[in-house]
């Protein structure tokens, strides 16, 4: 096991700054929160780890910090859905070129199901938020994201822990997203028939964009009506059946502080 792990980063491949943590670490992914970075600047970084044999280093990679005064910009969408049980789905999504890209994948399933993995071009996405009713007659929404996805058309692959009766998946691409801290506050809620769920979000960064998804039981419950100031990006159903199908909607709303 490693006793130290972390990253080297800087403006060149000479790096110059280390961010590390000590402990006992096995194999697997890890991350670090960085502060004091210049805006609109490209940084080089590489992973590093230490054990009894010495230091090991990963390959050089880069990220670009957000230009000040930019709200994230929506660039592309792909929908995928099924009204029959399936344990996974794969579909093609085109990520347009642009600075500071982030891919968001929103998965809508029944409340007793869950997602095991989401990948794009074989790169693993990170789970940003999930909210579930926890029951088979309810719904579950999971929001996954990938910082700096490759531009172009690649496969989005979603694997479930079971086989949802119905499911809907949406891939959304955005540019001008902070590459160091792309996700801020998260929240979720559910409600019973005849009532509207509501959440409160703490917008603690300038030029924030709140992205969300909603799942309704029954394919005949749409269409969804977005609130004032909300841009709807998708509104569809897995089918028209009132029991075996579900409806899905979502979009985003910009906020400045």
mmCIF file with all atom_site columns, C-alpha atoms in Angstrom, residues 22 32 41 79 86 103-104 110 127 141 146 165 168 170 174 178 182 188 196 198 200 213 215 217-218 237 249 255:
data_model
loop_
_atom_site.group_PDB
_atom_site.id
_atom_site.type_symbol
_atom_site.label_atom_id
_atom_site.label_alt_id
_atom_site.label_comp_id
_atom_site.label_asym_id
_atom_site.label_entity_id
_atom_site.label_seq_id
_atom_site.pdbx_PDB_ins_code
_atom_site.Cartn_x
_atom_site.Cartn_y
_atom_site.Cartn_z
_atom_site.occupancy
_atom_site.B_iso_or_equiv
_atom_site.pdbx_formal_charge
_atom_site.auth_seq_id
_atom_site.auth_comp_id
_atom_site.auth_asym_id
_atom_site.auth_atom_id
_atom_site.pdbx_PDB_model_num
ATOM 1  C CA . UNK A 1 22  ? -0.606  10.620 4.140   1.00 0.00 ? 22  UNK A CA 1
ATOM 2  C CA . UNK A 1 32  ? -7.569  16.727 -4.522  1.00 0.00 ? 32  UNK A CA 1
ATOM 3  C CA . UNK A 1 41  ? -4.878  29.367 -17.131 1.00 0.00 ? 41  UNK A CA 1
ATOM 4  C CA . UNK A 1 79  ? -31.666 11.107 -25.085 1.00 0.00 ? 79  UNK A CA 1
ATOM 5  C CA . UNK A 1 86  ? -32.576 -3.895 -19.491 1.00 0.00 ? 86  UNK A CA 1
ATOM 6  C CA . UNK A 1 103 ? -20.417 16.113 -19.592 1.00 0.00 ? 103 UNK A CA 1
ATOM 7  C CA . UNK A 1 104 ? -23.494 15.549 -17.403 1.00 0.00 ? 104 UNK A CA 1
ATOM 8  C CA . UNK A 1 110 ? -37.457 3.236  -10.495 1.00 0.00 ? 110 UNK A CA 1
ATOM 9  C CA . UNK A 1 127 ? -21.680 10.436 -9.224  1.00 0.00 ? 127 UNK A CA 1
ATOM 10 C CA . UNK A 1 141 ? -32.642 10.207 -10.312 1.00 0.00 ? 141 UNK A CA 1
ATOM 11 C CA . UNK A 1 146 ? -17.108 13.968 -16.339 1.00 0.00 ? 146 UNK A CA 1
ATOM 12 C CA . UNK A 1 165 ? -38.719 -1.828 -15.756 1.00 0.00 ? 165 UNK A CA 1
ATOM 13 C CA . UNK A 1 168 ? -34.492 7.261  -19.355 1.00 0.00 ? 168 UNK A CA 1
ATOM 14 C CA . UNK A 1 170 ? -29.912 12.072 -20.950 1.00 0.00 ? 170 UNK A CA 1
ATOM 15 C CA . UNK A 1 174 ? -21.577 22.210 -21.271 1.00 0.00 ? 174 UNK A CA 1
ATOM 16 C CA . UNK A 1 178 ? -14.856 25.339 -13.691 1.00 0.00 ? 178 UNK A CA 1
ATOM 17 C CA . UNK A 1 182 ? -17.338 21.798 -11.334 1.00 0.00 ? 182 UNK A CA 1
ATOM 18 C CA . UNK A 1 188 ? -33.140 16.403 -4.068  1.00 0.00 ? 188 UNK A CA 1
ATOM 19 C CA . UNK A 1 196 ? -44.982 19.190 -6.363  1.00 0.00 ? 196 UNK A CA 1
ATOM 20 C CA . UNK A 1 198 ? -39.306 21.466 -4.122  1.00 0.00 ? 198 UNK A CA 1
ATOM 21 C CA . UNK A 1 200 ? -33.378 24.717 -2.067  1.00 0.00 ? 200 UNK A CA 1
ATOM 22 C CA . UNK A 1 213 ? -33.764 16.247 -13.661 1.00 0.00 ? 213 UNK A CA 1
ATOM 23 C CA . UNK A 1 215 ? -38.743 11.532 -13.011 1.00 0.00 ? 215 UNK A CA 1
ATOM 24 C CA . UNK A 1 217 ? -44.270 7.539  -12.512 1.00 0.00 ? 217 UNK A CA 1
ATOM 25 C CA . UNK A 1 218 ? -46.293 6.672  -15.634 1.00 0.00 ? 218 UNK A CA 1
ATOM 26 C CA . UNK A 1 237 ? -41.396 9.362  -21.762 1.00 0.00 ? 237 UNK A CA 1
ATOM 27 C CA . UNK A 1 249 ? -37.830 16.155 -17.761 1.00 0.00 ? 249 UNK A CA 1
ATOM 28 C CA . UNK A 1 255 ? -27.728 32.211 -11.061 1.00 0.00 ? 255 UNK A CA 1
#
